[in-house]
Coordinates of C-alpha atoms and ligand atoms in Angstrom, one line a residue:
X1 CA 40.1 -43.6 30.5
X2 CA 41.3 -40.6 29.1
X3 CA 39.9 -38.2 26.5
X4 CA 41.9 -36.1 24.1
X5 CA 40.4 -32.9 22.6
X6 CA 42.1 -31.0 19.8
X7 CA 41.6 -27.4 19.3
X8 CA 44.0 -24.3 18.1
X9 CA 47.2 -23.8 20.1
X10 CA 46.5 -20.0 21.6
X11 CA 49.3 -19.2 23.9
X12 CA 52.0 -21.2 25.0
X13 CA 53.0 -23.7 28.3
X14 CA 51.2 -26.6 29.9
X15 CA 48.6 -26.8 32.9
X16 CA 47.1 -29.5 35.1
X17 CA 44.2 -29.0 37.0
X18 CA 40.6 -29.1 37.6
X19 CA 38.4 -27.9 35.0
X20 CA 35.9 -24.8 36.3
X21 CA 33.0 -24.5 33.4
X22 CA 32.3 -21.1 32.8
X23 CA 28.6 -21.1 31.6
X24 CA 26.5 -18.4 30.4
X25 CA 23.4 -20.6 29.5
X26 CA 20.1 -20.5 31.7
X27 CA 18.3 -23.1 33.1
X28 CA 15.0 -23.9 32.0
X29 CA 12.6 -21.7 33.5
X30 CA 9.5 -22.9 36.1
X31 CA 6.4 -23.6 34.1
X32 CA 2.5 -23.0 35.1
X33 CA 1.1 -20.6 38.1
X34 CA 2.4 -20.2 41.6
X35 CA 0.4 -20.4 44.4
X36 CA 1.1 -17.2 46.4
X37 CA 1.6 -14.1 44.0
X38 CA 3.0 -11.8 47.4
X39 CA 5.7 -14.5 47.6
X40 CA 6.9 -14.3 44.0
X41 CA 6.7 -10.4 44.2
X42 CA 9.1 -10.7 47.3
X43 CA 11.4 -13.2 45.3
X44 CA 11.5 -10.5 42.8
X45 CA 12.5 -8.0 44.7
X46 CA 14.8 -10.2 46.4
X47 CA 16.5 -11.2 43.0
X48 CA 16.9 -7.6 42.2
X49 CA 18.4 -6.3 45.6
X50 CA 21.2 -9.4 44.6
X51 CA 21.7 -8.0 41.2
X52 CA 22.6 -4.5 43.0
X53 CA 24.9 -5.5 45.6
X54 CA 26.8 -7.4 42.4
X55 CA 26.7 -4.4 40.2
X56 CA 28.1 -2.6 43.1
X57 CA 30.8 -4.9 43.6
X58 CA 31.7 -4.5 40.1
X59 CA 31.8 -0.8 39.9
X60 CA 33.7 -0.8 43.0
X61 CA 36.5 -3.0 41.5
X62 CA 35.9 -1.2 38.0
X63 CA 36.3 2.3 39.7
X64 CA 39.9 0.8 41.5
X65 CA 41.4 -1.2 38.3
X66 CA 40.1 0.8 35.3
X67 CA 38.9 4.2 36.2
X68 CA 35.7 6.1 36.9
X69 CA 34.1 6.3 33.5
X70 CA 34.4 2.4 32.9
X71 CA 32.7 2.1 36.1
X72 CA 30.0 4.2 35.2
X73 CA 28.3 1.6 33.0
X74 CA 27.4 -0.3 36.4
X75 CA 26.0 2.8 37.9
X76 CA 23.8 3.1 34.9
X77 CA 22.4 -0.2 35.3
X78 CA 22.2 -0.1 38.4
X79 CA 19.5 2.8 38.3
X80 CA 17.7 0.6 35.4
X81 CA 17.1 -1.7 38.4
X82 CA 15.0 1.1 40.2
X83 CA 13.1 2.5 37.2
X84 CA 9.6 1.6 37.9
X85 CA 9.0 1.4 34.1
X86 CA 10.8 -1.7 34.4
X87 CA 9.7 -2.9 37.6
X88 CA 5.9 -2.2 37.9
X89 CA 5.0 -4.3 35.1
X90 CA 6.8 -7.4 36.3
X91 CA 5.1 -7.0 39.5
X92 CA 2.0 -6.9 37.8
X93 CA 2.4 -9.5 35.6
X94 CA 3.5 -11.6 38.3
X95 CA 0.3 -10.7 40.3
X96 CA -1.8 -11.7 37.1
X97 CA -0.3 -15.5 38.0
X98 CA 3.0 -15.4 36.4
X99 CA 6.2 -17.0 37.9
X100 CA 8.6 -14.1 38.6
X101 CA 10.7 -15.8 36.1
X102 CA 8.3 -15.7 33.4
X103 CA 7.0 -12.1 34.4
X104 CA 11.3 -10.8 34.2
X105 CA 11.7 -12.4 30.7
X106 CA 8.7 -11.5 29.1
X107 CA 9.0 -8.1 30.7
X108 CA 12.6 -7.5 30.0
X109 CA 12.0 -8.4 26.3
X110 CA 9.1 -6.2 25.9
X111 CA 10.9 -3.1 27.3
X112 CA 14.2 -3.7 25.5
X113 CA 11.7 -4.4 22.1
X114 CA 10.0 -0.6 22.7
X115 CA 13.7 0.9 23.4
X116 CA 14.9 -0.6 20.1
X117 CA 11.9 0.9 18.2
X118 CA 12.9 4.5 19.4
X119 CA 14.3 7.0 17.1
X120 CA 17.5 8.2 19.2
X121 CA 20.3 6.2 18.7
X122 CA 20.9 6.9 22.6
X123 CA 17.6 4.7 23.3
X124 CA 17.8 2.1 21.0
X125 CA 21.1 1.4 22.4
X126 CA 19.8 0.8 26.2
X127 CA 17.7 -2.2 24.8
X128 CA 21.1 -4.6 25.1
X129 CA 21.4 -2.9 28.8
X130 CA 17.7 -4.2 29.7
X131 CA 18.4 -7.7 28.2
X132 CA 21.3 -7.9 30.0
X133 CA 19.8 -6.7 33.5
X134 CA 16.8 -9.4 32.8
X135 CA 19.4 -11.7 32.1
X136 CA 21.0 -11.2 35.5
X137 CA 17.6 -11.1 37.5
X138 CA 16.8 -14.4 35.8
X139 CA 20.0 -16.0 36.8
X140 CA 19.5 -14.6 40.5
X141 CA 15.9 -15.9 40.9
X142 CA 16.9 -19.6 39.7
X143 CA 19.7 -19.7 41.8
X144 CA 22.5 -19.9 39.1
X145 CA 24.1 -16.5 40.5
X146 CA 26.1 -14.2 38.3
X147 CA 28.8 -16.2 35.9
X148 CA 31.7 -14.2 36.8
X149 CA 34.7 -15.8 37.7
X150 CA 35.5 -13.2 40.7
X151 CA 34.7 -15.9 43.1
X152 CA 37.2 -18.6 41.5
X153 CA 38.6 -20.0 44.9
X154 CA 40.5 -22.8 43.3
X155 CA 43.2 -22.7 40.6
X156 CA 41.5 -24.1 37.8
X157 CA 41.6 -24.6 33.8
X158 CA 38.7 -22.4 32.8
X159 CA 36.5 -24.0 30.2
X160 CA 34.3 -21.6 28.4
X161 CA 32.2 -20.8 25.2
X162 CA 34.4 -17.8 25.0
X163 CA 36.3 -15.3 27.3
X164 CA 36.0 -11.5 27.3
X165 CA 38.1 -8.9 28.6
X166 CA 35.6 -8.1 31.4
X167 CA 35.8 -11.9 32.0
X168 CA 38.9 -12.3 32.7
X169 CA 39.3 -9.1 34.4
X170 CA 37.5 -10.5 37.3
X171 CA 39.7 -13.8 37.5
X172 CA 41.5 -13.4 41.0
X173 CA 45.6 -13.8 40.5
X174 CA 46.6 -17.0 40.3
X175 CA 43.2 -18.6 39.6
X176 CA 43.3 -19.2 36.0
X177 CA 45.8 -22.1 35.2
X178 CA 44.8 -22.3 31.5
X179 CA 42.0 -21.1 29.3
X180 CA 40.2 -23.6 27.1
X181 CA 37.3 -21.6 24.6
X182 CA 35.0 -23.8 22.4
X183 CA 35.5 -21.0 19.8
X184 CA 38.3 -18.5 18.9
X185 CA 41.2 -19.0 16.7
X186 CA 45.1 -18.4 17.4
X187 CA 44.7 -14.2 16.4
X188 CA 41.4 -14.2 18.2
X189 CA 41.4 -11.4 21.0
X190 CA 40.8 -14.3 23.5
X191 CA 43.9 -15.7 22.4
X192 CA 46.0 -12.6 22.2
X193 CA 44.6 -12.0 25.7
X194 CA 45.7 -15.0 27.0
X195 CA 49.1 -14.6 25.5
X196 CA 49.7 -11.3 27.2
X197 CA 48.8 -12.8 30.5
X198 CA 51.1 -15.8 30.1
X199 CA 48.7 -18.0 30.6
X200 CA 48.6 -21.4 28.5
X201 CA 45.2 -21.5 26.1
X202 CA 43.8 -23.9 23.7
X203 CA 40.9 -21.9 21.8
X204 CA 38.1 -23.6 19.0
X205 CA 38.0 -26.7 20.6
X206 CA 34.3 -27.4 19.9
X207 CA 31.9 -28.6 22.4
X208 CA 33.2 -30.1 25.9
X209 CA 31.4 -32.7 27.0
X210 CA 32.9 -33.0 31.0
X211 CA 31.5 -31.8 34.2
X212 CA 33.3 -29.5 36.3
X213 CA 36.0 -30.4 38.6
X214 CA 37.3 -33.4 35.9
X215 CA 41.0 -32.9 35.7
X216 CA 42.6 -31.9 32.7
X217 CA 46.1 -31.4 31.2
X218 CA 46.0 -28.3 28.7
X219 CA 48.8 -28.2 26.3
X220 CA 48.9 -24.8 24.8
X221 CA 51.8 -25.5 22.3
X222 CA 50.0 -28.5 20.9
X223 CA 46.7 -27.1 21.1
X224 CA 45.1 -29.8 23.0
X225 CA 42.8 -30.9 26.3
X226 CA 43.6 -34.2 27.8
X227 CA 40.6 -35.2 29.9
X228 CA 40.6 -37.5 33.0
X229 CA 44.4 -38.3 32.2
X230 CA 46.3 -41.1 33.8
X231 CA 48.9 -40.7 36.9
X232 CA 51.4 -41.2 34.1
X233 CA 50.2 -38.7 32.0
X234 CA 49.9 -36.0 34.9
X235 CA 53.3 -36.9 35.8
X236 CA 54.7 -36.6 32.6
X237 CA 52.8 -33.2 32.2
X238 CA 54.3 -31.9 35.6
X239 CA 57.8 -32.8 34.5
X240 CA 57.2 -30.5 31.5
X241 CA 55.6 -27.8 33.3
X242 CA 59.1 -27.9 35.4
X243 CA 61.2 -28.0 32.5
X244 CA 59.4 -24.9 30.7
X245 CA 59.7 -22.9 33.9
X246 CA 63.4 -23.7 34.2
X247 CA 64.0 -22.5 30.6
X248 CA 61.9 -19.6 31.4
X249 CA 63.8 -18.6 34.9
X250 CA 66.9 -19.0 32.6
X251 CA 65.7 -16.6 29.7
X252 CA 64.4 -14.0 32.5
X253 CA 67.3 -14.1 34.1
X254 CA 69.2 -12.5 31.0
X255 CA 66.2 -10.5 29.9
X256 CA 67.3 -7.2 29.8
X257 CA 70.2 -7.7 27.6
X258 CA 70.3 -7.0 24.2
X259 CA 69.7 -9.7 21.7
X260 CA 72.3 -10.3 18.9
X261 CA 72.9 -13.5 17.0
X262 CA 76.1 -14.8 17.4
X263 CA 77.6 -13.2 14.3
X264 CA 76.6 -9.9 16.1
X265 CA 73.2 -8.9 14.3
X266 CA 71.0 -6.9 16.7
X267 CA 67.2 -7.2 16.7
X268 CA 65.2 -4.9 18.6
X269 CA 62.6 -6.9 20.8
X270 CA 59.9 -4.6 22.0
X271 CA 56.1 -5.2 23.2
X272 CA 52.3 -5.2 22.2
X273 CA 50.7 -3.5 25.2
X274 CA 46.7 -2.5 25.3
X275 CA 47.4 -0.5 28.6
X276 CA 49.6 0.8 31.5
X277 CA 49.6 -2.7 33.2
X278 CA 51.0 -4.4 30.2
X279 CA 53.6 -1.7 29.8
X280 CA 54.8 -2.1 33.4
X281 CA 54.7 -6.3 32.5
X282 CA 56.7 -5.4 29.3
X283 CA 59.2 -3.0 31.0
X284 CA 60.1 -6.0 33.2
X285 CA 60.1 -8.5 31.1
X286 CA 63.1 -6.8 29.1
X287 CA 60.9 -5.3 26.1
X288 CA 63.5 -2.2 24.8
X289 CA 60.3 -0.4 23.9
X290 CA 56.5 -0.6 22.7
X291 CA 56.3 -1.8 19.2
X292 CA 52.5 -1.5 19.0
X293 CA 49.7 0.3 21.6
X294 CA 46.6 -0.9 20.6
X295 CA 44.9 2.3 21.6
X296 CA 41.4 0.8 20.7
X297 CA 41.3 -1.3 24.4
X298 CA 40.7 2.1 26.0
X299 CA 37.8 3.0 23.9
X300 CA 36.2 -0.3 23.8
X301 CA 33.9 -1.6 26.6
X302 CA 32.4 1.7 27.6
X303 CA 29.7 3.9 26.7
X304 CA 31.7 7.1 25.6
X305 CA 34.7 8.2 24.1
X306 CA 37.5 9.2 26.3
X307 CA 38.1 12.9 26.2
X308 CA 41.6 14.4 25.0
X309 CA 42.9 15.0 28.6
X310 CA 42.1 11.3 29.8
X311 CA 44.0 10.2 26.5
X312 CA 47.0 12.2 27.4
X313 CA 46.9 10.7 30.9
X314 CA 46.5 7.1 29.4
X315 CA 49.4 7.6 27.0
X316 CA 51.8 9.2 29.3
X317 CA 51.5 6.6 31.9
X318 CA 51.8 3.8 29.0
X319 CA 55.2 5.7 28.3
X320 CA 56.2 5.8 31.7
X321 CA 58.2 2.7 32.1
X322 CA 60.2 3.7 28.9
X323 CA 61.7 7.2 29.4
X324 CA 63.6 6.6 26.4
X325 CA 62.9 3.7 24.4
X326 CA 60.6 3.9 21.2
X327 CA 56.6 4.0 21.8
X328 CA 54.6 3.3 18.9
X329 CA 50.9 4.6 19.2
X330 CA 48.5 2.8 16.9
X331 CA 45.5 5.3 15.9
X332 CA 42.5 3.7 16.7
X333 CA 41.9 0.4 15.2
X334 CA 37.9 -0.3 15.3
X335 CA 35.9 -2.1 13.5
X336 CA 35.8 -5.6 12.3
X337 CA 35.3 -7.9 15.4
X338 CA 36.0 -4.6 17.7
X339 CA 33.1 -2.7 17.9
X340 CA 33.0 0.7 19.8
X341 CA 29.7 1.4 21.9
X342 CA 30.0 5.2 21.2
X343 CA 30.3 5.0 17.4
X344 CA 27.8 3.7 15.7
X345 CA 28.7 1.6 12.4
X346 CA 26.0 0.5 10.2
X347 CA 25.5 -3.6 10.3
X348 CA 27.9 -4.6 7.9
X349 CA 27.9 -8.1 6.0
X350 CA 31.8 -8.4 6.5
X351 CA 33.3 -6.2 9.0
X352 CA 36.4 -7.7 8.6
X353 CA 36.2 -6.1 4.7
X354 CA 34.3 -3.1 6.2
X355 CA 35.1 0.1 7.9
X356 CA 37.9 -0.7 9.7
X357 CA 41.2 1.1 11.2
X358 CA 42.1 4.2 9.2
X359 CA 38.8 3.6 7.1
X360 CA 36.5 4.5 10.2
X361 CA 39.1 7.5 11.7
X362 CA 39.1 9.4 8.3
X363 CA 35.6 9.3 8.2
X364 CA 35.0 10.3 11.9
X365 CA 38.0 13.2 11.7
X366 CA 36.9 14.5 14.8
X367 CA 37.8 11.4 16.8
X368 CA 41.0 11.2 14.9
X369 CA 42.1 14.6 15.6
X370 CA 41.2 14.2 19.3
X371 CA 43.5 11.3 19.9
X372 CA 46.5 12.8 17.5
X373 CA 46.4 15.4 19.7
X374 CA 46.5 13.4 23.0
X375 CA 49.5 11.4 21.5
X376 CA 51.2 14.4 20.6
X377 CA 50.6 16.5 23.7
X378 CA 51.8 13.0 25.7
X379 CA 55.1 12.8 23.8
X380 CA 56.1 16.3 24.5
X381 CA 60.0 16.3 25.1
X382 CA 60.5 12.8 23.8
X383 CA 60.2 11.0 20.7
X384 CA 57.2 9.4 19.5
X385 CA 55.9 7.2 16.9
X386 CA 52.4 7.1 15.4
X387 CA 51.1 4.1 13.1
X388 CA 47.9 3.8 11.2
X389 CA 46.2 0.6 10.9
X390 CA 44.4 -1.1 7.9
X391 CA 45.7 1.1 5.5
X392 CA 45.6 -0.4 1.7
X393 CA 46.8 2.8 -0.1
X394 CA 48.8 5.4 0.0
X395 CA 46.2 8.1 -0.9
X396 CA 45.4 7.1 2.9
X397 CA 48.4 7.8 4.4
X398 CA 48.7 11.1 2.5
X399 CA 45.3 12.1 4.1
X400 CA 45.9 10.9 7.5
X401 CA 49.5 12.8 7.3
X402 CA 47.5 16.0 6.4
X403 CA 45.4 15.8 9.5
X404 CA 48.3 15.0 11.8
X405 CA 49.9 18.2 10.3
X406 CA 46.8 20.3 10.7
X407 CA 46.8 19.0 14.2
X408 CA 50.3 19.7 14.8
X409 CA 49.7 23.7 13.6
X410 CA 46.5 23.7 15.6
X411 CA 48.6 23.0 18.8
X412 CA 51.7 25.3 17.9
X413 CA 49.1 28.2 17.4
X414 CA 47.5 27.4 20.6
X415 CA 51.1 27.4 22.3
X416 CA 50.1 23.8 23.7
X417 CA 53.7 21.7 24.0
X418 CA 53.9 18.7 22.1
X419 CA 56.3 16.1 20.6
X420 CA 58.4 18.0 17.8
X421 CA 60.4 14.4 17.4
X422 CA 57.6 12.6 15.5
X423 CA 58.4 9.4 13.3
X424 CA 55.1 8.0 11.0
X425 CA 54.5 4.4 10.3
X426 CA 51.7 2.3 8.7
X427 CA 50.9 -1.5 9.6
X428 CA 51.1 -3.7 6.6
X429 CA 48.3 -5.6 7.3
X430 CA 46.3 -5.6 4.0
X431 CA 48.0 -7.4 1.3
X432 CA 47.7 -4.4 -1.4
X433 CA 49.7 -2.1 1.2
X434 CA 52.2 -5.3 1.2
X435 CA 52.1 -5.4 -2.6
X436 CA 52.9 -1.2 -2.8
X437 CA 55.4 -1.2 0.3
X438 CA 57.8 0.3 -2.6
X439 CA 55.3 3.5 -2.8
X440 CA 54.5 3.4 0.7
X441 CA 58.0 3.8 1.9
X442 CA 58.1 7.2 0.2
X443 CA 55.3 8.2 2.4
X444 CA 56.6 7.0 6.0
X445 CA 59.7 6.4 8.5
X446 CA 58.5 2.7 9.2
X447 CA 56.4 -0.3 8.7
X448 CA 55.2 -2.7 11.2
X449 CA 53.9 -6.1 10.1
X450 CA 50.4 -7.2 11.4
X451 CA 50.7 -10.8 10.5
X452 CA 47.3 -11.5 12.3
X453 CA 45.5 -9.6 9.2
X454 CA 48.0 -9.9 6.7
X455 CA 47.2 -13.8 7.0
X456 CA 43.5 -13.4 7.2
X457 CA 43.2 -11.2 3.9
X458 CA 46.0 -13.0 2.2
X459 CA 44.7 -16.7 2.8
X460 CA 41.1 -15.3 2.8
X461 CA 40.7 -17.0 6.4
X462 CA 38.4 -15.3 9.0
X463 CA 40.7 -15.0 12.0
X464 CA 37.5 -15.3 14.5
X465 CA 36.3 -18.5 12.6
X466 CA 37.0 -21.8 14.5
X467 CA 36.1 -23.8 11.4
X468 CA 38.8 -22.3 9.3
X469 CA 41.3 -21.5 12.2
X470 CA 43.6 -24.3 11.0
X471 CA 43.9 -22.8 8.0
X472 CA 45.0 -19.4 9.6
X473 CA 48.8 -19.9 9.5
X474 CA 51.1 -17.1 9.4
X475 CA 53.8 -19.5 8.4
X476 CA 51.9 -19.9 5.2
X477 CA 55.1 -19.4 2.5
X478 CA 52.7 -16.6 0.6
X479 CA 52.6 -14.5 4.1
X480 CA 56.1 -15.1 4.2
X481 CA 57.0 -13.8 0.6
X482 CA 55.3 -10.9 1.5
X483 CA 56.9 -10.3 4.4
X484 CA 60.4 -10.5 2.1
X485 CA 58.7 -8.0 -0.2
X486 CA 58.1 -5.3 2.1
X487 CA 61.4 -5.8 4.2
X488 CA 63.4 -5.4 1.0
X489 CA 61.2 -2.5 -0.7
X490 CA 61.2 -0.5 2.7
X491 CA 65.2 -1.3 3.4
X492 CA 66.0 0.1 -0.3
X493 CA 64.6 3.4 0.7
X494 CA 65.9 3.3 4.3
X495 CA 63.1 2.6 6.3
X496 CA 62.8 0.0 9.2
X497 CA 60.8 -2.7 9.6
X498 CA 58.9 -4.6 12.5
X499 CA 56.5 -7.3 13.0
X500 CA 54.0 -6.8 15.6
X501 CA 51.4 -9.6 14.8
X502 CA 51.7 -12.8 17.0
X503 CA 53.9 -14.4 14.7
X504 CA 56.7 -12.2 16.3
X505 CA 56.4 -13.8 19.7
X506 CA 56.5 -17.6 18.3
X507 CA 60.1 -18.8 18.9
X508 CA 59.8 -21.1 16.1
X509 CA 59.0 -18.2 13.8
X510 CA 62.6 -16.6 15.2
X511 CA 64.9 -17.5 12.8
X512 CA 63.1 -17.1 9.4
X513 CA 62.5 -13.5 10.8
X514 CA 65.4 -12.8 11.4
X515 CA 66.9 -14.2 8.2
X516 CA 64.1 -12.4 6.4
X517 CA 65.7 -9.1 7.8
X518 CA 63.4 -7.8 10.1
X519 CA 64.5 -5.2 12.2
X520 CA 62.2 -5.3 14.9
X521 CA 59.7 -7.7 16.7
X522 CA 57.1 -6.9 18.8
X523 CA 55.1 -9.4 20.8
X524 CA 52.8 -9.9 24.4
X525 CA 55.4 -9.3 27.4
X526 CA 55.6 -12.5 28.5
X527 CA 57.2 -14.0 25.0
X528 CA 60.0 -11.3 25.2
X529 CA 62.8 -13.2 27.5
X530 CA 62.2 -16.5 25.3
X531 CA 62.2 -14.7 22.0
X532 CA 65.2 -12.6 22.8
X533 CA 67.1 -16.2 24.1
X534 CA 65.7 -17.7 21.0
X535 CA 67.8 -14.7 18.9
X536 CA 70.8 -15.2 20.9
X537 CA 71.4 -18.8 19.7
X538 CA 71.0 -18.2 16.3
X539 CA 73.6 -17.3 13.5
X540 CA 72.1 -14.9 11.0
X541 CA 74.1 -16.5 8.3
X542 CA 72.2 -19.9 9.0
X543 CA 68.7 -17.9 9.4
X544 CA 69.3 -16.7 5.8
X545 CA 69.4 -20.0 4.3
X546 CA 66.5 -21.3 6.5
X547 CA 64.6 -18.4 5.1
X548 CA 65.3 -19.4 1.7
X549 CA 64.4 -22.6 2.2
X550 CA 61.3 -21.3 3.7
X551 CA 60.1 -19.1 1.0
X552 CA 60.4 -22.0 -1.6
X553 CA 58.0 -24.5 0.7
X554 CA 54.4 -25.0 -0.6
X555 CA 52.9 -24.9 2.5
X556 CA 53.0 -23.7 5.6
X557 CA 53.5 -27.7 7.0
X558 CA 56.4 -27.7 5.4
X559 CA 57.6 -24.4 6.6
X560 CA 57.1 -25.6 10.2
X561 CA 59.0 -28.9 9.6
X562 CA 61.8 -27.0 8.2
X563 CA 61.9 -24.8 11.1
X564 CA 61.2 -27.3 14.0
X565 CA 64.3 -29.7 12.3
X566 CA 66.5 -26.3 12.6
X567 CA 65.8 -25.7 16.4
Ligands
LIG601 C1 47.6 -7.8 13.3 O1 46.5 -7.2 12.4 O2 48.9 -8.6 13.2 C2 47.6 -6.5 14.6 C3 49.2 -6.8 15.4 O3 46.7 -5.8 14.9 P1 45.4 -6.6 15.9 O4 45.9 -8.0 16.2 O5 45.4 -5.7 16.6 O6 44.5 -6.5 14.6
LIG602 MG1 45.6 -5.8 12.9

């Protein structure tokens, strides 16, 4: 009998295949006393060797794919493995009669606690490293290996509690047919990642009670996973995959052509990127530029901040595939669910309402200045756009622009080449910014509406909380009304407006965004061809009428019905 699980649609497309359960949990530890302490000590050393070998492989792979600095995390971990302040007490514990597993668990926790109690931040932060290493040794001792996906050898639907960028980075190409996570929402970073990889995904599905290898049909548009499907169900899923592939191939064939409606209205279609690989993929997919560089992606998952030269290099590489197209660099947007190991933010009860985006960079001007210098240097000889995230009021923009001007003057004094053709914009993702768009328009050249956060803050729905995920619908009429207000205010002052939240890449939403006169749509690279082909089938006049109907609807379900009936 097949079983249907319902979650949240996170990345479109259908996948059929065996499920691969990606589990972090550990089996129970052995109880009692081992007979042979020497053999236990030997078992411990062998486990440490296997962990060291695993770290070596991760280091090599990371160095080749990401760079030296990111790879250092793994070499630092390997050094801890040889540190007698960790290994000696474990051996002593074993010789006192403990199983290696119990000794590792106890000592790792004790040493981590000692680090945590230290005054210096650097040492306190090492507690997490020790716990992580302890778990890795335990996994080897318990014979369950490291929970990484690099060994995946059969194309599978990966079912996990959650997936981080480092989990997915290790998946060999072609082995992930789909992602299904127990937690997360449509705008959580797992979902964004799946969309940028073009892999169907369902998130926030809750507990999945299934054994590895069970066949499943994952539908990333409907947000469902069907376990143990019948032959007919598999056949119809395969037919749907073929239909989608044909539609996609057709869209890709025209991807590099501009996107104008049948009545001749041009919409700029650009991409959201997190690094150079995304930028290359974006250009290949027909994106006309980059509407959002999530620069924080190069700051996350590493112990130190990238210096100015490293940033210059990374930003130049991102602009490489777009020698003439626009490239919008969003300044560091950390805080909320994106924490930076190198910058301590005191624990907050509501991090999404805390020190995030522009609030953090204004409070840490050195980080901000270094980044602005790097963007300006990287943009020498071409046009470059700088955008500030999480802006809530005009004063923040003025403060940020003052720093930008100081940085420009500083570079000029030092005779350093820099961009002189600069556009400055802000993300509209806080309701106050949308409501004050007329005044913000005096401070900037453009707006880009971040519907992911604008939805979260307008509807008071935490974008990462699976319990309320279905409420986080960017097609809510309240969000659409704010978009209308922002576009009208901007156009009045001759400013252009983009949308760079996930809504921009949803083909169902294309007609309403065109009808609301949004000038630019920025999305994950795989969505570009489909959205362009959707625009080419629309009439602007009809879209305007459709937008009026959507704005008058009283809930997102009605908006979806209106849009589905028109598509
Ligand atoms: C948004 O909030 O819509 C956005 C594009 O920014 P991020 O998803 O990176 O917060
Ligand atoms: Mg945002």
